[in-house]
Amino acid sequence: MECDKVGDLLLTSTYAIAFTGAGISTASGIPDFRGPNGLWKKYSPELATIEYFKKDPRGFWEFYNLRMRGLFTALPNKAHHALAELEKMGLIRAIITQNIDGLHQLAGSRNVIELHGSMRKCYCVKCLKTYDSNTVLDKIDKEGLPPKCECGGVIRPDVVLFGEPVYNISTALEIAREADLVLAIGSSLTVYPANMIPLTVKEMGGKLIILNAEETPLDNIADIVIRERVEEFLPCVVDYIKSQTLHRSS
Ligand code: NAD
């Protein structure tokens, strides 16, 4: 059983980390970008570029207004809870995520490094005043699109758009260099430089487990590739680990 193999690797590793992508949140009702029901099947990726935000803030917000509202009704699923539990057991040291939905933190994970920012926060591009996204959604309801700051500047979500540098990459790479095992979960592993995280672990001699419904460009260098749904597979790993630790203590 693959759950047993992954569970054993986690139990014998000394510094395991998780690298997560949009696929961990699809079971929470948040569509990914490139999966079979991904957003890019319906919308143009141009909508998530900094150039588009500058050119047409209203059109940009028509898309982000919908994405933001969808996100606020979503709850962590079994995969987020399983990772939080693995962290509590001391078996996962950090989660490096490309996600902007904040669901790892809602599930109770503590050491979460967000590479692409968070949709739960916004800021004004002119005076840099920060806003809670709920306040911005209320502003949209009252004043329309695009949301504006009291200084007159346009407000934007605090997420990394295509064409912008990612957040926290040096911290994330430092962690990746320390790690002896990385679980790459629900990511197409196509977005650079985020995909340097699993690559770096592998290059430094660590092991790479890929858990994704579809093929990824790193499958050929992975130690284990699992093509299952993350919300089914990760709880199974947790159950296996619990059964082993019970077995060892009895
Ligand atoms: P991606 O859309 O490129 O890839 C997601 C992968 O997950 C796909 O290969 C898909 O087949 C797989 N997948 C979907 N549901 C799955 C499931 N239940 N079990 C197993 N696999 C599943 O996403 P990515 O690699 O994270 O990269 C792209 C960008 O997507 C990031 O920049 C991120 O900011 C952004 N994004 C984030 C969210 C979010 O925060 N939830 C949602 C959409 C996009």
mmCIF file of C-alpha atoms and ligand atoms in Angstrom:
data_model
loop_
_atom_site.group_PDB
_atom_site.id
_atom_site.type_symbol
_atom_site.label_atom_id
_atom_site.label_comp_id
_atom_site.label_asym_id
_atom_site.label_seq_id
_atom_site.Cartn_x
_atom_site.Cartn_y
_atom_site.Cartn_z
ATOM 1 C CA MET A 1 0.000 0.000 0.000
ATOM 2 C CA GLU A 2 1.264 3.452 -0.965
ATOM 3 C CA CYS A 3 -0.045 5.025 2.313
ATOM 4 C CA ASP A 4 2.208 2.673 4.273
ATOM 5 C CA LYS A 5 5.272 3.539 2.175
ATOM 6 C CA VAL A 6 4.713 7.269 2.562
ATOM 7 C CA GLY A 7 3.932 6.851 6.282
ATOM 8 C CA ASP A 8 7.183 4.896 6.808
ATOM 9 C CA LEU A 9 9.206 7.566 4.976
ATOM 10 C CA LEU A 10 7.671 10.249 7.194
ATOM 11 C CA LEU A 11 8.413 8.230 10.338
ATOM 12 C CA THR A 12 12.074 7.751 9.372
ATOM 13 C CA SER A 13 12.732 11.253 8.030
ATOM 14 C CA THR A 14 14.316 13.912 10.229
ATOM 15 C CA TYR A 15 13.111 17.033 8.414
ATOM 16 C CA ALA A 16 10.078 16.465 6.207
ATOM 17 C CA ILE A 17 8.200 19.326 4.587
ATOM 18 C CA ALA A 18 5.102 19.711 2.427
ATOM 19 C CA PHE A 19 4.884 21.775 -0.732
ATOM 20 C CA THR A 20 1.251 22.424 -1.647
ATOM 21 C CA GLY A 21 -0.665 23.747 -4.652
ATOM 22 C CA ALA A 22 -4.209 24.510 -5.697
ATOM 23 C CA GLY A 23 -5.094 20.782 -5.932
ATOM 24 C CA ILE A 24 -5.214 20.470 -2.127
ATOM 25 C CA SER A 25 -8.121 22.933 -2.041
ATOM 26 C CA THR A 26 -10.342 21.663 -4.881
ATOM 27 C CA ALA A 27 -12.218 19.422 -2.419
ATOM 28 C CA SER A 28 -13.012 22.627 -0.490
ATOM 29 C CA GLY A 29 -14.760 23.951 -3.598
ATOM 30 C CA ILE A 30 -11.953 26.266 -4.785
ATOM 31 C CA PRO A 31 -11.084 25.555 -8.420
ATOM 32 C CA ASP A 32 -7.416 25.117 -9.394
ATOM 33 C CA PHE A 33 -5.853 26.740 -12.466
ATOM 34 C CA ARG A 34 -4.810 23.801 -14.646
ATOM 35 C CA GLY A 35 -6.799 20.727 -13.537
ATOM 36 C CA PRO A 36 -9.750 19.373 -15.607
ATOM 37 C CA ASN A 37 -12.147 21.943 -14.003
ATOM 38 C CA GLY A 38 -9.449 24.607 -13.671
ATOM 39 C CA LEU A 39 -10.060 28.346 -14.005
ATOM 40 C CA TRP A 40 -7.982 28.577 -17.193
ATOM 41 C CA LYS A 41 -10.558 26.398 -18.975
ATOM 42 C CA LYS A 42 -13.039 29.275 -18.484
ATOM 43 C CA TYR A 43 -10.964 32.444 -18.119
ATOM 44 C CA SER A 44 -7.774 33.811 -19.692
ATOM 45 C CA PRO A 45 -4.597 33.637 -17.541
ATOM 46 C CA GLU A 46 -4.027 37.263 -18.635
ATOM 47 C CA LEU A 47 -6.560 38.227 -15.900
ATOM 48 C CA ALA A 48 -3.993 37.293 -13.237
ATOM 49 C CA THR A 49 -1.178 39.475 -14.618
ATOM 50 C CA ILE A 50 0.113 42.752 -13.193
ATOM 51 C CA GLU A 51 -0.185 44.308 -16.674
ATOM 52 C CA TYR A 52 -3.915 43.526 -16.780
ATOM 53 C CA PHE A 53 -4.469 44.988 -13.282
ATOM 54 C CA LYS A 54 -2.788 48.231 -14.397
ATOM 55 C CA LYS A 55 -4.588 48.359 -17.753
ATOM 56 C CA ASP A 56 -8.115 47.488 -16.566
ATOM 57 C CA PRO A 57 -8.522 47.433 -12.740
ATOM 58 C CA ARG A 58 -12.295 47.092 -13.104
ATOM 59 C CA GLY A 59 -12.042 44.002 -15.360
ATOM 60 C CA PHE A 60 -9.367 42.582 -13.044
ATOM 61 C CA TRP A 61 -11.676 43.022 -10.054
ATOM 62 C CA GLU A 62 -14.652 41.463 -11.838
ATOM 63 C CA PHE A 63 -12.601 38.235 -11.812
ATOM 64 C CA TYR A 64 -11.012 38.662 -8.344
ATOM 65 C CA ASN A 65 -14.298 39.745 -6.724
ATOM 66 C CA LEU A 66 -15.796 36.352 -7.667
ATOM 67 C CA ARG A 67 -12.647 34.416 -6.640
ATOM 68 C CA MET A 68 -12.467 36.220 -3.288
ATOM 69 C CA ARG A 69 -16.126 35.602 -2.432
ATOM 70 C CA GLY A 70 -15.785 31.905 -3.346
ATOM 71 C CA LEU A 71 -12.829 31.631 -1.051
ATOM 72 C CA PHE A 72 -14.568 33.103 1.974
ATOM 73 C CA THR A 73 -17.232 30.405 1.969
ATOM 74 C CA ALA A 74 -14.632 27.587 1.716
ATOM 75 C CA LEU A 75 -13.539 25.442 4.647
ATOM 76 C CA PRO A 76 -10.406 23.277 5.056
ATOM 77 C CA ASN A 77 -10.892 19.688 3.853
ATOM 78 C CA LYS A 78 -9.517 16.354 5.066
ATOM 79 C CA ALA A 79 -6.186 16.931 3.316
ATOM 80 C CA HIS A 80 -5.553 20.259 5.106
ATOM 81 C CA HIS A 81 -6.529 18.650 8.428
ATOM 82 C CA ALA A 82 -4.243 15.665 7.799
ATOM 83 C CA LEU A 83 -1.244 17.971 7.197
ATOM 84 C CA ALA A 84 -2.051 19.948 10.358
ATOM 85 C CA GLU A 85 -2.131 16.680 12.283
ATOM 86 C CA LEU A 86 1.222 15.565 10.818
ATOM 87 C CA GLU A 87 2.723 18.876 11.958
ATOM 88 C CA LYS A 88 1.322 18.354 15.487
ATOM 89 C CA MET A 89 2.870 14.862 15.529
ATOM 90 C CA GLY A 90 6.226 16.510 14.697
ATOM 91 C CA LEU A 91 6.429 14.734 11.330
ATOM 92 C CA ILE A 92 6.042 17.785 9.043
ATOM 93 C CA ARG A 93 8.236 20.760 9.906
ATOM 94 C CA ALA A 94 6.856 23.327 7.457
ATOM 95 C CA ILE A 95 4.296 23.789 4.703
ATOM 96 C CA ILE A 96 5.467 25.871 1.770
ATOM 97 C CA THR A 97 2.375 26.770 -0.205
ATOM 98 C CA GLN A 98 1.547 28.359 -3.533
ATOM 99 C CA ASN A 99 -2.025 28.761 -2.321
ATOM 100 C CA ILE A 100 -3.569 32.089 -1.472
ATOM 101 C CA ASP A 101 -6.652 30.738 0.316
ATOM 102 C CA GLY A 102 -5.378 30.563 3.935
ATOM 103 C CA LEU A 103 -6.972 27.113 4.447
ATOM 104 C CA HIS A 104 -3.816 25.532 5.946
ATOM 105 C CA GLN A 105 -3.870 28.097 8.764
ATOM 106 C CA LEU A 106 -7.643 27.587 9.253
ATOM 107 C CA ALA A 107 -6.994 23.852 9.611
ATOM 108 C CA GLY A 108 -4.479 24.566 12.405
ATOM 109 C CA SER A 109 -1.135 24.394 10.589
ATOM 110 C CA ARG A 110 1.326 26.815 12.191
ATOM 111 C CA ASN A 111 4.497 26.960 10.115
ATOM 112 C CA VAL A 112 3.035 27.973 6.752
ATOM 113 C CA ILE A 113 5.141 29.880 4.241
ATOM 114 C CA GLU A 114 3.024 31.583 1.582
ATOM 115 C CA LEU A 115 4.880 32.117 -1.687
ATOM 116 C CA HIS A 116 2.032 33.821 -3.529
ATOM 117 C CA GLY A 117 0.550 35.951 -0.731
ATOM 118 C CA SER A 118 -2.968 35.757 0.637
ATOM 119 C CA MET A 119 -6.362 36.598 -0.776
ATOM 120 C CA ARG A 120 -7.492 37.392 2.785
ATOM 121 C CA LYS A 121 -5.547 40.683 2.691
ATOM 122 C CA CYS A 122 -5.523 43.670 0.323
ATOM 123 C CA TYR A 123 -3.605 46.940 0.040
ATOM 124 C CA CYS A 124 -3.832 50.307 -1.690
ATOM 125 C CA VAL A 125 -1.350 50.627 -4.544
ATOM 126 C CA LYS A 126 -0.915 54.364 -3.841
ATOM 127 C CA CYS A 127 -0.537 54.799 -0.047
ATOM 128 C CA LEU A 128 0.021 51.060 0.776
ATOM 129 C CA LYS A 129 -2.692 51.084 3.483
ATOM 130 C CA THR A 130 -3.616 47.463 4.236
ATOM 131 C CA TYR A 131 -7.188 46.135 4.362
ATOM 132 C CA ASP A 132 -8.866 42.972 5.508
ATOM 133 C CA SER A 133 -10.496 41.480 2.383
ATOM 134 C CA ASN A 134 -13.938 41.350 4.056
ATOM 135 C CA THR A 135 -13.797 45.139 4.418
ATOM 136 C CA VAL A 136 -12.894 45.420 0.718
ATOM 137 C CA LEU A 137 -15.807 43.175 -0.293
ATOM 138 C CA ASP A 138 -18.165 45.400 1.762
ATOM 139 C CA LYS A 139 -16.682 48.442 -0.006
ATOM 140 C CA ILE A 140 -17.373 46.786 -3.390
ATOM 141 C CA ASP A 141 -20.996 46.128 -2.358
ATOM 142 C CA LYS A 142 -21.447 49.783 -1.413
ATOM 143 C CA GLU A 143 -19.264 51.632 -3.931
ATOM 144 C CA GLY A 144 -18.784 49.259 -6.888
ATOM 145 C CA LEU A 145 -15.673 48.223 -8.799
ATOM 146 C CA PRO A 146 -12.764 48.716 -8.578
ATOM 147 C CA PRO A 147 -12.485 49.231 -4.784
ATOM 148 C CA LYS A 148 -10.769 52.528 -3.926
ATOM 149 C CA CYS A 149 -8.841 53.651 -0.855
ATOM 150 C CA GLU A 150 -9.727 56.898 0.958
ATOM 151 C CA CYS A 151 -6.575 58.392 -0.688
ATOM 152 C CA GLY A 152 -8.087 57.655 -4.125
ATOM 153 C CA GLY A 153 -5.693 54.799 -4.977
ATOM 154 C CA VAL A 154 -6.971 51.481 -6.304
ATOM 155 C CA ILE A 155 -6.993 48.596 -3.799
ATOM 156 C CA ARG A 156 -5.605 45.207 -4.878
ATOM 157 C CA PRO A 157 -5.448 41.761 -3.293
ATOM 158 C CA ASP A 158 -2.130 41.002 -1.563
ATOM 159 C CA VAL A 159 -1.359 38.159 -3.939
ATOM 160 C CA VAL A 160 1.522 37.678 -6.353
ATOM 161 C CA LEU A 161 0.324 38.260 -9.907
ATOM 162 C CA PHE A 162 2.035 36.790 -12.949
ATOM 163 C CA GLY A 163 4.984 39.035 -13.694
ATOM 164 C CA GLU A 164 5.674 39.885 -10.022
ATOM 165 C CA PRO A 165 8.359 38.467 -7.694
ATOM 166 C CA VAL A 166 7.195 35.784 -5.245
ATOM 167 C CA TYR A 167 7.240 36.314 -1.473
ATOM 168 C CA ASN A 168 9.481 34.487 1.027
ATOM 169 C CA ILE A 169 11.483 32.583 -1.581
ATOM 170 C CA SER A 170 14.815 32.777 0.286
ATOM 171 C CA THR A 171 13.252 31.430 3.518
ATOM 172 C CA ALA A 172 11.521 28.685 1.515
ATOM 173 C CA LEU A 173 14.731 27.680 -0.265
ATOM 174 C CA GLU A 174 16.624 27.643 3.036
ATOM 175 C CA ILE A 175 14.019 25.217 4.437
ATOM 176 C CA ALA A 176 14.173 23.127 1.242
ATOM 177 C CA ARG A 177 17.962 22.794 1.580
ATOM 178 C CA GLU A 178 17.522 21.456 5.148
ATOM 179 C CA ALA A 179 14.762 18.980 4.252
ATOM 180 C CA ASP A 180 15.384 15.275 3.735
ATOM 181 C CA LEU A 181 11.846 14.645 2.403
ATOM 182 C CA VAL A 182 9.305 16.732 0.539
ATOM 183 C CA LEU A 183 5.695 15.834 -0.205
ATOM 184 C CA ALA A 184 4.597 17.812 -3.272
ATOM 185 C CA ILE A 185 0.805 17.833 -2.982
ATOM 186 C CA GLY A 186 -1.805 18.942 -5.524
ATOM 187 C CA SER A 187 0.487 20.965 -7.747
ATOM 188 C CA SER A 188 1.112 20.802 -11.485
ATOM 189 C CA LEU A 189 4.713 21.816 -10.552
ATOM 190 C CA THR A 190 4.817 24.140 -13.539
ATOM 191 C CA VAL A 191 4.964 27.531 -11.816
ATOM 192 C CA TYR A 192 8.502 28.929 -11.460
ATOM 193 C CA PRO A 193 10.184 29.710 -9.063
ATOM 194 C CA ALA A 194 7.832 27.891 -6.648
ATOM 195 C CA ASN A 195 8.665 24.547 -8.281
ATOM 196 C CA MET A 196 12.315 25.116 -7.253
ATOM 197 C CA ILE A 197 11.289 23.944 -3.752
ATOM 198 C CA PRO A 198 10.802 20.229 -4.578
ATOM 199 C CA LEU A 199 13.717 20.392 -7.052
ATOM 200 C CA THR A 200 16.040 21.824 -4.387
ATOM 201 C CA VAL A 201 15.158 19.108 -1.855
ATOM 202 C CA LYS A 202 15.958 16.485 -4.486
ATOM 203 C CA GLU A 203 19.203 18.171 -5.582
ATOM 204 C CA MET A 204 20.376 18.303 -1.946
ATOM 205 C CA GLY A 205 19.922 14.531 -1.636
ATOM 206 C CA GLY A 206 16.436 14.449 -0.094
ATOM 207 C CA LYS A 207 13.483 12.361 -1.244
ATOM 208 C CA LEU A 208 10.574 13.618 -3.342
ATOM 209 C CA ILE A 209 7.057 12.215 -3.155
ATOM 210 C CA ILE A 210 4.571 13.609 -5.669
ATOM 211 C CA LEU A 211 0.881 13.334 -4.877
ATOM 212 C CA ASN A 212 -1.117 14.734 -7.786
ATOM 213 C CA ALA A 213 -4.063 13.609 -9.918
ATOM 214 C CA GLU A 214 -2.218 14.321 -13.172
ATOM 215 C CA GLU A 215 1.302 13.971 -14.552
ATOM 216 C CA THR A 216 3.875 16.612 -13.592
ATOM 217 C CA PRO A 217 7.218 17.519 -15.191
ATOM 218 C CA LEU A 218 9.048 16.289 -12.051
ATOM 219 C CA ASP A 219 7.496 12.786 -12.026
ATOM 220 C CA ASN A 220 10.622 11.327 -13.633
ATOM 221 C CA ILE A 221 12.890 12.403 -10.736
ATOM 222 C CA ALA A 222 10.420 11.571 -7.915
ATOM 223 C CA ASP A 223 11.030 8.651 -5.543
ATOM 224 C CA ILE A 224 7.301 7.926 -5.355
ATOM 225 C CA VAL A 225 4.472 9.224 -7.566
ATOM 226 C CA ILE A 226 0.900 8.817 -6.309
ATOM 227 C CA ARG A 227 -2.030 9.517 -8.597
ATOM 228 C CA GLU A 228 -4.812 9.738 -6.048
ATOM 229 C CA ARG A 229 -7.049 12.390 -4.622
ATOM 230 C CA VAL A 230 -5.188 14.196 -1.863
ATOM 231 C CA GLU A 231 -8.200 14.376 0.466
ATOM 232 C CA GLU A 232 -8.423 10.581 0.391
ATOM 233 C CA PHE A 233 -4.723 9.727 0.440
ATOM 234 C CA LEU A 234 -3.408 12.009 3.225
ATOM 235 C CA PRO A 235 -5.925 10.872 5.913
ATOM 236 C CA CYS A 236 -4.938 7.304 5.016
ATOM 237 C CA VAL A 237 -1.262 8.182 5.718
ATOM 238 C CA VAL A 238 -2.244 9.681 9.089
ATOM 239 C CA ASP A 239 -4.253 6.546 9.993
ATOM 240 C CA TYR A 240 -1.299 4.330 9.080
ATOM 241 C CA ILE A 241 1.119 6.417 11.204
ATOM 242 C CA LYS A 242 -1.283 6.290 14.165
ATOM 243 C CA SER A 243 -1.569 2.523 13.843
ATOM 244 C CA GLN A 244 2.248 2.200 13.785
ATOM 245 C CA THR A 245 2.827 4.442 16.798
ATOM 246 C CA LEU A 246 0.120 2.572 18.775
ATOM 247 C CA HIS A 247 1.722 -0.698 17.746
ATOM 248 C CA ARG A 248 5.191 0.510 18.867
ATOM 249 C CA SER A 249 3.981 1.822 22.245
ATOM 250 C CA SER A 250 1.991 -1.336 23.116
HETATM 251 P P1 NAD B 1 -2.342 24.069 -10.815
HETATM 252 O O1 NAD B 1 -3.737 24.487 -11.082
HETATM 253 O O2 NAD B 1 -1.306 24.387 -11.822
HETATM 254 O O3 NAD B 1 -2.295 22.478 -10.573
HETATM 255 C C1 NAD B 1 -3.153 21.820 -9.680
HETATM 256 C C2 NAD B 1 -2.944 20.333 -9.843
HETATM 257 O O4 NAD B 1 -3.678 19.659 -8.824
HETATM 258 C C3 NAD B 1 -3.442 19.780 -11.196
HETATM 259 O O5 NAD B 1 -2.408 19.041 -11.802
HETATM 260 C C4 NAD B 1 -4.630 18.887 -10.808
HETATM 261 O O6 NAD B 1 -4.740 17.734 -11.604
HETATM 262 C C5 NAD B 1 -4.305 18.513 -9.382
HETATM 263 N N1 NAD B 1 -5.485 18.249 -8.550
HETATM 264 C C6 NAD B 1 -6.651 18.945 -8.492
HETATM 265 N N2 NAD B 1 -7.463 18.443 -7.541
HETATM 266 C C7 NAD B 1 -6.805 17.391 -6.991
HETATM 267 C C8 NAD B 1 -7.131 16.464 -5.953
HETATM 268 N N3 NAD B 1 -8.285 16.541 -5.273
HETATM 269 N N4 NAD B 1 -6.218 15.492 -5.657
HETATM 270 C C9 NAD B 1 -5.047 15.400 -6.338
HETATM 271 N N5 NAD B 1 -4.684 16.261 -7.320
HETATM 272 C C10 NAD B 1 -5.544 17.253 -7.632
HETATM 273 O O7 NAD B 1 -1.967 24.671 -9.398
HETATM 274 P P2 NAD B 1 -0.545 25.002 -8.744
HETATM 275 O O8 NAD B 1 0.483 24.015 -9.142
HETATM 276 O O9 NAD B 1 -0.807 25.314 -7.313
HETATM 277 O O10 NAD B 1 -0.055 26.349 -9.419
HETATM 278 C C11 NAD B 1 -0.609 27.403 -9.850
HETATM 279 C C12 NAD B 1 -1.064 28.618 -9.112
HETATM 280 O O11 NAD B 1 -2.368 28.411 -8.695
HETATM 281 C C13 NAD B 1 -0.381 29.139 -7.898
HETATM 282 O O12 NAD B 1 0.223 30.324 -8.261
HETATM 283 C C14 NAD B 1 -1.527 29.449 -6.914
HETATM 284 O O13 NAD B 1 -1.322 30.720 -6.343
HETATM 285 C C15 NAD B 1 -2.703 29.454 -7.779
HETATM 286 N N6 NAD B 1 -4.015 29.071 -7.286
HETATM 287 C C16 NAD B 1 -4.278 28.925 -5.952
HETATM 288 C C17 NAD B 1 -5.530 28.539 -5.534
HETATM 289 C C18 NAD B 1 -5.791 28.412 -4.063
HETATM 290 O O14 NAD B 1 -5.220 29.157 -3.268
HETATM 291 N N7 NAD B 1 -6.610 27.447 -3.651
HETATM 292 C C19 NAD B 1 -6.529 28.250 -6.474
HETATM 293 C C20 NAD B 1 -6.239 28.414 -7.840
HETATM 294 C C21 NAD B 1 -4.963 28.819 -8.222
#
